[in-house]
């Protein structure tokens, strides 16, 4: 049986961090997208390393029973009750924060914080006990209405200069219940919930509230929440977050496309070298194929197209994996390896190759530019192809 992909943490959760790594992450540059071919391959590789190793800690908090553990599961692309998922529907009896590692992004952690419903709740003490400083941001979940404790907590988080977001969960239940009673559109129901939340949260100013159903992240405000998170995260952390999120909607695929294309620039700069490899008789290019393979493997996973993900999705939507895979048209149908990538050079890459043919053995700086441009063009095209497959798969799965 596979290793469980979750870990249980005691409240002294800070012990889990590699402090040196955190320091590295904190000092990361926000400008990684500006990588250009003139940048040395070594620098680009370092940038690539930072991107791959950035750590993100997301804290999920709120009263007991509001859907915290379900939200943790949804963010990790797991359904309640699936292997490795956080337990749901249980009464919280301890003050322990539980850390869940993302199944495919080992440095993305989602923390299921203890419920805040005790009668003698003290926001200050609670935040100290759960080690508030360890998190990049907090998500405060409320169902039906936000309670006084949620408001106290938000005020304290704000005082500590940390970021929080309000999520109103179980919106699917409201929509179902209201529309059973009388004729009313979904939009009217959502507007009513938004108004109620606004009144309810007046003591904290006028915060944005995101309406969400953990049963279907593709609906309601999940994408808006993700877009808002961008403003308060560094590019590296934002990139890690988007890569880790489940493929729940067409807009999520678009967001992943943007992030992965930016990352492709770094990968292309890292892959471009002056050391030539022979691709075809009479045609060589300076490129480290292994870097491209690694990047494309991660992209495939992020788009939910790897074998494991398709199998899990098939079970969830009650379809055969073969049915879902049959709509994939890209060359990555069987996965990514050196042969597939070398094959890309032989087809689309040849277009660029034709243009630059006579220049390849010119001064190293020019060959680097050519290698970078060719690699970037291929990676970008691969992302487009994968995105098309991802759309086809979620349509076939009936997710949108
Ligand atoms: N319909 C619906 N049920 C939900 C949603 N989120 C959570 N639940 C259910 O609410 C109950 C409590 O959820 P849980 O995640 O254990 O809450 P926690 O105590 O805050 O961790 C469980 O039975 C979940 O299945 C949602 O968005 N929609
Ligand atoms: Mg729970």
Short mmCIF file of C-alpha atoms and ligand atoms in Angstrom, two decimals:
data_model
loop_
_atom_site.label_atom_id
_atom_site.label_comp_id
_atom_site.label_asym_id
_atom_site.label_seq_id
_atom_site.Cartn_x
_atom_site.Cartn_y
_atom_site.Cartn_z
CA UNK A 1 0.00 0.00 0.00
CA UNK A 2 1.23 3.52 -0.79
CA UNK A 3 2.59 5.73 1.96
CA UNK A 4 -0.08 8.02 3.44
CA UNK A 5 0.32 11.51 2.06
CA UNK A 6 -0.69 13.28 5.22
CA UNK A 7 1.03 13.92 8.47
CA UNK A 8 -0.29 14.71 11.89
CA UNK A 9 1.22 17.65 13.70
CA UNK A 10 1.22 18.56 17.34
CA UNK A 11 0.53 22.20 18.13
CA UNK A 12 4.28 22.92 18.15
CA UNK A 13 4.10 22.77 14.40
CA UNK A 14 7.06 25.08 13.81
CA UNK A 15 9.35 22.09 14.39
CA UNK A 16 8.36 20.79 11.02
CA UNK A 17 10.04 23.54 9.11
CA UNK A 18 13.46 23.62 7.76
CA UNK A 19 14.30 27.13 8.88
CA UNK A 20 17.04 27.61 6.35
CA UNK A 21 14.63 26.75 3.58
CA UNK A 22 12.04 29.20 4.94
CA UNK A 23 14.72 31.92 4.96
CA UNK A 24 15.52 31.16 1.38
CA UNK A 25 11.89 31.33 0.44
CA UNK A 26 11.35 34.62 2.23
CA UNK A 27 14.16 36.27 0.32
CA UNK A 28 12.94 35.05 -3.03
CA UNK A 29 12.76 37.50 -5.90
CA UNK A 30 9.37 38.52 -7.27
CA UNK A 31 10.82 38.95 -10.73
CA UNK A 32 11.38 35.41 -11.86
CA UNK A 33 9.34 35.90 -15.00
CA UNK A 34 11.93 38.30 -16.33
CA UNK A 35 14.45 35.57 -17.04
CA UNK A 36 16.07 36.16 -20.40
CA UNK A 37 18.48 34.20 -22.53
CA UNK A 38 21.38 36.42 -21.55
CA UNK A 39 20.97 35.21 -17.97
CA UNK A 40 23.44 32.45 -17.36
CA UNK A 41 22.20 28.90 -17.27
CA UNK A 42 23.48 28.58 -13.68
CA UNK A 43 21.37 31.55 -12.54
CA UNK A 44 18.32 30.17 -14.32
CA UNK A 45 18.86 26.79 -12.66
CA UNK A 46 19.00 28.46 -9.27
CA UNK A 47 15.75 30.28 -10.07
CA UNK A 48 14.25 26.99 -11.17
CA UNK A 49 15.31 25.45 -7.85
CA UNK A 50 13.67 28.25 -5.87
CA UNK A 51 10.45 27.86 -7.84
CA UNK A 52 10.38 24.14 -7.25
CA UNK A 53 11.17 24.38 -3.57
CA UNK A 54 9.07 27.31 -2.48
CA UNK A 55 7.08 26.49 0.64
CA UNK A 56 3.46 27.49 1.08
CA UNK A 57 1.51 27.07 4.31
CA UNK A 58 -2.21 27.69 4.21
CA UNK A 59 -4.23 27.74 7.45
CA UNK A 60 -7.89 26.74 7.40
CA UNK A 61 -9.83 27.79 10.47
CA UNK A 62 -13.39 28.38 11.70
CA UNK A 63 -15.99 26.88 14.02
CA UNK A 64 -16.36 23.13 14.31
CA UNK A 65 -18.58 21.59 11.61
CA UNK A 66 -18.36 24.44 9.08
CA UNK A 67 -16.44 22.35 6.55
CA UNK A 68 -12.77 23.02 7.32
CA UNK A 69 -11.58 19.44 6.79
CA UNK A 70 -13.72 19.14 3.65
CA UNK A 71 -12.10 22.32 2.32
CA UNK A 72 -8.62 20.94 3.05
CA UNK A 73 -9.54 17.82 1.08
CA UNK A 74 -10.97 19.78 -1.84
CA UNK A 75 -7.84 21.95 -2.08
CA UNK A 76 -5.76 18.76 -2.24
CA UNK A 77 -7.96 17.35 -4.98
CA UNK A 78 -9.42 14.66 -2.70
CA UNK A 79 -13.00 13.81 -1.95
CA UNK A 80 -14.14 13.24 1.65
CA UNK A 81 -13.50 9.63 2.63
CA UNK A 82 -10.81 9.05 0.00
CA UNK A 83 -7.51 7.51 1.00
CA UNK A 84 -5.28 10.15 2.64
CA UNK A 85 -8.12 12.66 3.04
CA UNK A 86 -8.73 14.54 6.29
CA UNK A 87 -11.44 12.99 8.41
CA UNK A 88 -14.73 14.87 8.12
CA UNK A 89 -17.93 15.00 10.15
CA UNK A 90 -16.07 14.46 13.42
CA UNK A 91 -16.28 16.56 16.55
CA UNK A 92 -13.00 18.25 17.29
CA UNK A 93 -11.77 17.55 20.78
CA UNK A 94 -8.16 18.71 20.71
CA UNK A 95 -6.26 21.90 20.08
CA UNK A 96 -4.00 20.26 17.53
CA UNK A 97 -3.29 21.71 14.11
CA UNK A 98 -3.00 19.00 11.50
CA UNK A 99 -0.71 19.46 8.59
CA UNK A 100 -1.61 17.95 5.23
CA UNK A 101 0.95 17.78 2.52
CA UNK A 102 -0.24 18.26 -1.03
CA UNK A 103 -0.16 14.93 -2.88
CA UNK A 104 1.83 16.25 -5.85
CA UNK A 105 3.42 19.45 -4.52
CA UNK A 106 5.43 18.32 -1.51
CA UNK A 107 6.13 21.88 -0.33
CA UNK A 108 2.51 22.98 -0.29
CA UNK A 109 0.95 22.37 3.12
CA UNK A 110 -2.65 22.90 4.10
CA UNK A 111 -3.29 23.08 7.81
CA UNK A 112 -6.56 21.97 9.32
CA UNK A 113 -6.67 24.13 12.43
CA UNK A 114 -8.73 23.20 15.48
CA UNK A 115 -12.30 24.51 15.73
CA UNK A 116 -12.66 27.87 17.47
CA UNK A 117 -16.01 27.19 19.08
CA UNK A 118 -15.13 26.89 22.76
CA UNK A 119 -17.14 29.27 24.98
CA UNK A 120 -14.04 30.86 26.51
CA UNK A 121 -12.40 31.47 23.13
CA UNK A 122 -9.50 33.91 23.14
CA UNK A 123 -8.29 34.81 19.66
CA UNK A 124 -4.84 35.84 20.91
CA UNK A 125 -4.25 32.58 22.77
CA UNK A 126 -5.63 30.51 19.87
CA UNK A 127 -3.33 32.12 17.34
CA UNK A 128 -0.35 31.70 19.65
CA UNK A 129 -1.13 28.02 20.14
CA UNK A 130 -1.49 27.29 16.45
CA UNK A 131 1.72 29.26 15.76
CA UNK A 132 0.15 31.91 13.56
CA UNK A 133 3.51 33.03 12.20
CA UNK A 134 3.98 29.76 10.32
CA UNK A 135 1.25 30.48 7.77
CA UNK A 136 1.22 32.49 4.59
CA UNK A 137 -2.47 33.27 5.00
CA UNK A 138 -5.61 32.20 6.83
CA UNK A 139 -8.95 31.13 5.45
CA UNK A 140 -11.74 31.61 7.97
CA UNK A 141 -14.69 29.40 7.08
CA UNK A 142 -18.24 29.99 8.23
CA UNK A 143 -21.47 28.25 7.30
CA UNK A 144 -24.95 29.78 7.73
CA UNK A 145 -23.46 32.79 9.53
CA UNK A 146 -20.10 33.92 10.80
CA UNK A 147 -19.89 33.84 14.58
CA UNK A 148 -18.47 36.33 17.03
CA UNK A 149 -15.38 34.16 17.39
CA UNK A 150 -14.72 34.39 13.64
CA UNK A 151 -14.80 38.16 13.93
CA UNK A 152 -12.52 38.21 16.98
CA UNK A 153 -10.12 35.96 15.14
CA UNK A 154 -10.12 38.11 12.00
CA UNK A 155 -9.41 41.23 14.04
CA UNK A 156 -6.50 39.57 15.79
CA UNK A 157 -5.05 38.22 12.52
CA UNK A 158 -5.29 41.73 11.09
CA UNK A 159 -3.57 43.18 14.15
CA UNK A 160 -0.74 40.70 13.64
CA UNK A 161 -0.45 41.96 10.06
CA UNK A 162 -1.32 38.63 8.54
CA UNK A 163 -3.74 38.03 5.68
CA UNK A 164 -7.11 36.33 6.00
CA UNK A 165 -10.03 35.54 3.71
CA UNK A 166 -13.61 34.75 4.66
CA UNK A 167 -15.18 31.74 3.00
CA UNK A 168 -18.89 31.01 3.32
CA UNK A 169 -19.18 27.24 2.85
CA UNK A 170 -21.97 24.79 1.99
CA UNK A 171 -23.49 27.16 -0.57
CA UNK A 172 -24.79 24.18 -2.55
CA UNK A 173 -26.99 23.30 0.43
CA UNK A 174 -28.52 26.79 0.52
CA UNK A 175 -29.15 26.77 -3.19
CA UNK A 176 -30.86 23.40 -2.98
CA UNK A 177 -32.93 24.23 0.08
CA UNK A 178 -34.06 27.68 -1.14
CA UNK A 179 -34.97 26.56 -4.63
CA UNK A 180 -37.07 23.75 -3.18
CA UNK A 181 -39.18 26.27 -1.22
CA UNK A 182 -40.13 28.68 -4.03
CA UNK A 183 -39.16 29.80 -7.49
CA UNK A 184 -35.97 31.76 -7.18
CA UNK A 185 -32.87 31.92 -9.35
CA UNK A 186 -29.48 30.76 -8.15
CA UNK A 187 -28.15 34.30 -8.58
CA UNK A 188 -30.88 35.66 -6.27
CA UNK A 189 -29.99 33.11 -3.62
CA UNK A 190 -26.30 33.95 -3.85
CA UNK A 191 -27.02 37.70 -3.64
CA UNK A 192 -29.04 37.12 -0.49
CA UNK A 193 -26.23 35.10 1.09
CA UNK A 194 -23.71 37.81 0.18
CA UNK A 195 -25.89 40.51 1.78
CA UNK A 196 -26.29 38.48 4.95
CA UNK A 197 -22.54 37.90 5.17
CA UNK A 198 -21.91 41.60 4.69
CA UNK A 199 -24.26 42.53 7.56
CA UNK A 200 -22.82 39.77 9.67
CA UNK A 201 -19.22 40.87 9.13
CA UNK A 202 -19.82 44.63 9.48
CA UNK A 203 -17.64 44.76 12.65
CA UNK A 204 -14.57 43.84 10.53
CA UNK A 205 -15.25 46.54 7.93
CA UNK A 206 -16.43 45.29 4.59
CA UNK A 207 -14.35 42.21 3.84
CA UNK A 208 -14.79 40.16 0.69
CA UNK A 209 -16.58 36.88 1.32
CA UNK A 210 -16.19 33.98 -1.06
CA UNK A 211 -19.13 31.63 -1.45
CA UNK A 212 -17.95 28.07 -1.90
CA UNK A 213 -19.10 24.49 -2.05
CA UNK A 214 -16.40 21.97 -1.22
CA UNK A 215 -18.49 19.45 -3.13
CA UNK A 216 -17.80 21.37 -6.34
CA UNK A 217 -14.93 23.86 -6.30
CA UNK A 218 -15.59 24.69 -9.93
CA UNK A 219 -18.80 26.49 -9.00
CA UNK A 220 -19.46 29.76 -7.17
CA UNK A 221 -16.50 31.88 -5.95
CA UNK A 222 -13.54 29.53 -5.69
CA UNK A 223 -11.83 30.99 -8.74
CA UNK A 224 -12.38 34.51 -7.37
CA UNK A 225 -10.72 33.46 -4.13
CA UNK A 226 -7.72 32.09 -6.05
CA UNK A 227 -7.48 35.32 -8.07
CA UNK A 228 -7.56 37.39 -4.88
CA UNK A 229 -4.79 35.34 -3.30
CA UNK A 230 -2.48 36.51 -6.09
CA UNK A 231 -2.36 40.03 -4.63
CA UNK A 232 -0.91 38.86 -1.33
CA UNK A 233 1.51 36.16 -2.42
CA UNK A 234 4.92 36.37 -4.04
CA UNK A 235 5.08 35.13 -7.63
CA UNK A 236 6.80 31.94 -6.50
CA UNK A 237 4.18 31.12 -3.90
CA UNK A 238 1.35 32.05 -6.23
CA UNK A 239 2.82 29.78 -8.86
CA UNK A 240 3.11 26.88 -6.38
CA UNK A 241 -0.48 27.41 -5.25
CA UNK A 242 -1.95 27.44 -8.76
CA UNK A 243 0.07 24.41 -9.80
CA UNK A 244 -1.21 22.50 -6.79
CA UNK A 245 -4.91 23.25 -7.18
CA UNK A 246 -7.24 20.64 -8.63
CA UNK A 247 -8.46 21.05 -12.20
CA UNK A 248 -11.98 22.00 -11.21
CA UNK A 249 -13.07 24.35 -13.99
CA UNK A 250 -12.19 25.81 -17.38
CA UNK A 251 -11.07 29.05 -15.73
CA UNK A 252 -8.72 27.09 -13.48
CA UNK A 253 -7.15 25.58 -16.60
CA UNK A 254 -6.66 29.10 -18.01
CA UNK A 255 -5.03 30.26 -14.76
CA UNK A 256 -2.72 27.24 -14.78
CA UNK A 257 -1.82 27.98 -18.39
CA UNK A 258 -0.71 31.53 -17.52
CA UNK A 259 1.36 30.39 -14.55
CA UNK A 260 2.97 27.49 -16.39
CA UNK A 261 3.87 29.65 -19.38
CA UNK A 262 5.68 32.06 -17.07
CA UNK A 263 7.46 29.13 -15.46
CA UNK A 264 8.35 27.82 -18.92
CA UNK A 265 10.57 30.88 -19.44
CA UNK A 266 12.65 29.92 -16.41
CA UNK A 267 12.79 26.28 -17.49
CA UNK A 268 13.80 27.26 -21.03
CA UNK A 269 16.55 29.53 -19.71
CA UNK A 270 17.80 26.72 -17.46
CA UNK A 271 17.64 24.18 -20.30
CA UNK A 272 19.39 26.36 -22.87
CA UNK A 273 23.12 25.69 -22.89
CA UNK A 274 26.04 26.18 -25.21
CA UNK A 275 26.69 22.44 -25.13
CA UNK A 276 25.18 21.12 -28.32
CA UNK A 277 23.28 17.89 -28.62
CA UNK A 278 22.65 16.29 -31.96
CA UNK A 279 18.94 15.99 -32.60
CA UNK A 280 18.98 15.10 -36.26
CA UNK A 281 21.80 14.50 -38.71
CA UNK A 282 23.15 17.94 -39.44
CA UNK A 283 21.05 19.66 -36.76
CA UNK A 284 21.97 20.18 -33.15
CA UNK A 285 20.88 22.55 -30.44
CA UNK A 286 22.11 23.54 -27.01
CA UNK A 287 19.48 22.14 -24.74
CA UNK A 288 19.29 19.93 -21.66
CA UNK A 289 16.36 17.69 -22.46
CA UNK A 290 16.19 16.36 -18.87
CA UNK A 291 15.15 19.83 -17.63
CA UNK A 292 12.38 19.97 -20.22
CA UNK A 293 11.18 16.49 -19.29
CA UNK A 294 11.02 17.41 -15.60
CA UNK A 295 9.13 20.62 -16.33
CA UNK A 296 6.63 18.90 -18.61
CA UNK A 297 6.04 16.09 -16.11
CA UNK A 298 5.08 18.67 -13.50
CA UNK A 299 2.85 20.47 -16.00
CA UNK A 300 1.10 17.19 -16.87
CA UNK A 301 0.42 16.52 -13.19
CA UNK A 302 -0.78 20.07 -12.64
CA UNK A 303 -3.27 19.69 -15.50
CA UNK A 304 -4.54 16.47 -13.92
CA UNK A 305 -3.46 14.34 -16.87
CA UNK A 306 -1.19 11.84 -15.20
CA UNK A 307 -2.22 8.24 -14.81
CA UNK A 308 -2.89 8.44 -11.05
CA UNK A 309 -5.06 11.53 -11.28
CA UNK A 310 -7.14 10.20 -14.18
CA UNK A 311 -7.75 6.96 -12.27
CA UNK A 312 -8.88 8.84 -9.15
CA UNK A 313 -11.08 11.16 -11.21
CA UNK A 314 -12.67 8.20 -13.00
CA UNK A 315 -13.65 6.65 -9.65
CA UNK A 316 -15.05 9.97 -8.43
CA UNK A 317 -17.25 10.55 -11.48
CA UNK A 318 -18.11 6.91 -11.93
CA UNK A 319 -16.49 6.49 -15.35
CA UNK A 320 -13.79 4.25 -16.70
CA UNK A 321 -10.25 5.73 -16.87
CA UNK A 322 -10.17 4.58 -20.50
CA UNK A 323 -13.27 6.69 -21.23
CA UNK A 324 -11.59 9.81 -19.85
CA UNK A 325 -8.26 9.13 -21.52
CA UNK A 326 -9.89 8.53 -24.89
CA UNK A 327 -10.54 12.28 -25.29
CA UNK A 328 -6.87 13.19 -24.87
CA UNK A 329 -5.41 14.15 -28.22
CA UNK A 330 -1.96 15.49 -27.33
CA UNK A 331 1.35 13.71 -27.73
CA UNK A 332 1.45 13.41 -23.94
CA UNK A 333 -1.25 10.76 -23.89
CA UNK A 334 1.25 8.18 -22.63
CA UNK A 335 3.09 10.61 -20.35
CA UNK A 336 6.31 12.56 -20.76
CA UNK A 337 9.76 11.13 -21.44
CA UNK A 338 12.90 11.94 -23.38
CA UNK A 339 11.61 10.30 -26.54
CA UNK A 340 8.43 12.39 -26.55
CA UNK A 341 10.41 15.59 -25.98
CA UNK A 342 12.99 14.77 -28.64
CA UNK A 343 10.04 14.06 -30.95
CA UNK A 344 8.80 17.60 -30.34
CA UNK A 345 12.04 18.99 -31.71
CA UNK A 346 11.58 16.91 -34.81
CA UNK A 347 8.14 18.34 -35.54
CA UNK A 348 7.29 21.79 -34.25
CA UNK A 349 10.86 22.62 -33.28
CA UNK A 350 11.99 22.20 -36.84
CA UNK A 351 10.11 25.33 -37.78
CA UNK A 352 12.41 27.38 -35.59
CA UNK A 353 15.32 25.20 -36.60
CA UNK A 354 14.77 26.01 -40.26
CA UNK A 355 14.91 29.73 -39.57
CA UNK A 356 18.07 29.56 -37.54
CA UNK A 357 19.80 26.77 -39.38
CA UNK A 358 22.84 28.59 -40.69
CA UNK A 359 23.42 30.44 -37.42
CA UNK A 360 23.71 27.58 -35.01
CA UNK A 361 27.44 27.48 -34.77
CA UNK A 362 27.91 31.23 -34.47
CA UNK A 363 29.11 32.89 -31.26
CA UNK A 364 27.91 31.14 -28.05
CA UNK A 365 25.65 34.06 -26.98
CA UNK A 366 23.65 33.73 -30.18
CA UNK A 367 23.38 29.96 -29.94
CA UNK A 368 22.09 30.40 -26.37
CA UNK A 369 19.42 32.79 -27.61
CA UNK A 370 18.41 30.31 -30.28
CA UNK A 371 18.35 27.41 -27.84
CA UNK A 372 16.27 29.48 -25.41
CA UNK A 373 13.80 30.59 -28.09
CA UNK A 374 13.39 27.08 -29.49
CA UNK A 375 12.97 25.49 -26.05
CA UNK A 376 10.51 28.15 -24.94
CA UNK A 377 8.48 27.74 -28.11
CA UNK A 378 8.26 23.98 -27.57
CA UNK A 379 7.35 24.25 -23.88
CA UNK A 380 4.68 26.84 -24.64
CA UNK A 381 3.19 24.65 -27.30
CA UNK A 382 3.24 21.66 -24.95
CA UNK A 383 1.34 23.69 -22.33
CA UNK A 384 -1.29 24.61 -24.93
CA UNK A 385 -1.69 20.97 -25.94
CA UNK A 386 -1.97 19.78 -22.34
CA UNK A 387 -4.52 22.50 -21.55
CA UNK A 388 -6.67 21.31 -24.46
CA UNK A 389 -6.50 17.74 -23.12
CA UNK A 390 -7.33 18.95 -19.61
CA UNK A 391 -10.44 20.73 -20.94
CA UNK A 392 -11.52 17.67 -22.86
CA UNK A 393 -11.06 15.45 -19.79
CA UNK A 394 -13.09 17.61 -17.39
CA UNK A 395 -15.83 17.92 -20.00
CA UNK A 396 -15.84 14.14 -20.43
CA UNK A 397 -15.95 13.78 -16.64
CA UNK A 398 -18.99 16.07 -16.54
CA UNK A 399 -17.26 18.58 -14.26
CA UNK A 400 -18.33 21.60 -16.27
N1 LIG B 1 -23.30 20.04 1.10
C1 LIG B 1 -22.11 20.38 1.62
N2 LIG B 1 -21.67 19.76 2.73
C2 LIG B 1 -20.46 20.12 3.23
C3 LIG B 1 -19.67 21.12 2.63
N3 LIG B 1 -18.56 21.27 3.36
C4 LIG B 1 -18.64 20.37 4.36
N4 LIG B 1 -19.78 19.68 4.30
C5 LIG B 1 -20.26 18.65 5.24
O1 LIG B 1 -20.32 19.24 6.54
C6 LIG B 1 -19.93 18.31 7.53
C7 LIG B 1 -18.81 18.87 8.39
O2 LIG B 1 -17.69 19.05 7.57
P1 LIG B 1 -16.19 18.98 8.12
O3 LIG B 1 -15.32 19.22 6.97
O4 LIG B 1 -15.96 17.77 8.92
O5 LIG B 1 -16.19 20.26 9.10
P2 LIG B 1 -15.10 20.71 10.17
O6 LIG B 1 -15.54 20.24 11.49
O7 LIG B 1 -15.11 22.21 10.10
O8 LIG B 1 -13.80 20.14 9.75
C8 LIG B 1 -19.51 17.03 6.79
O9 LIG B 1 -20.59 16.13 6.84
C9 LIG B 1 -19.27 17.50 5.37
O10 LIG B 1 -19.56 16.50 4.43
C10 LIG B 1 -20.18 21.77 1.44
O11 LIG B 1 -19.57 22.68 0.85
N5 LIG B 1 -21.40 21.35 0.99
MG1 LIG B 2 -12.55 18.84 10.86
#
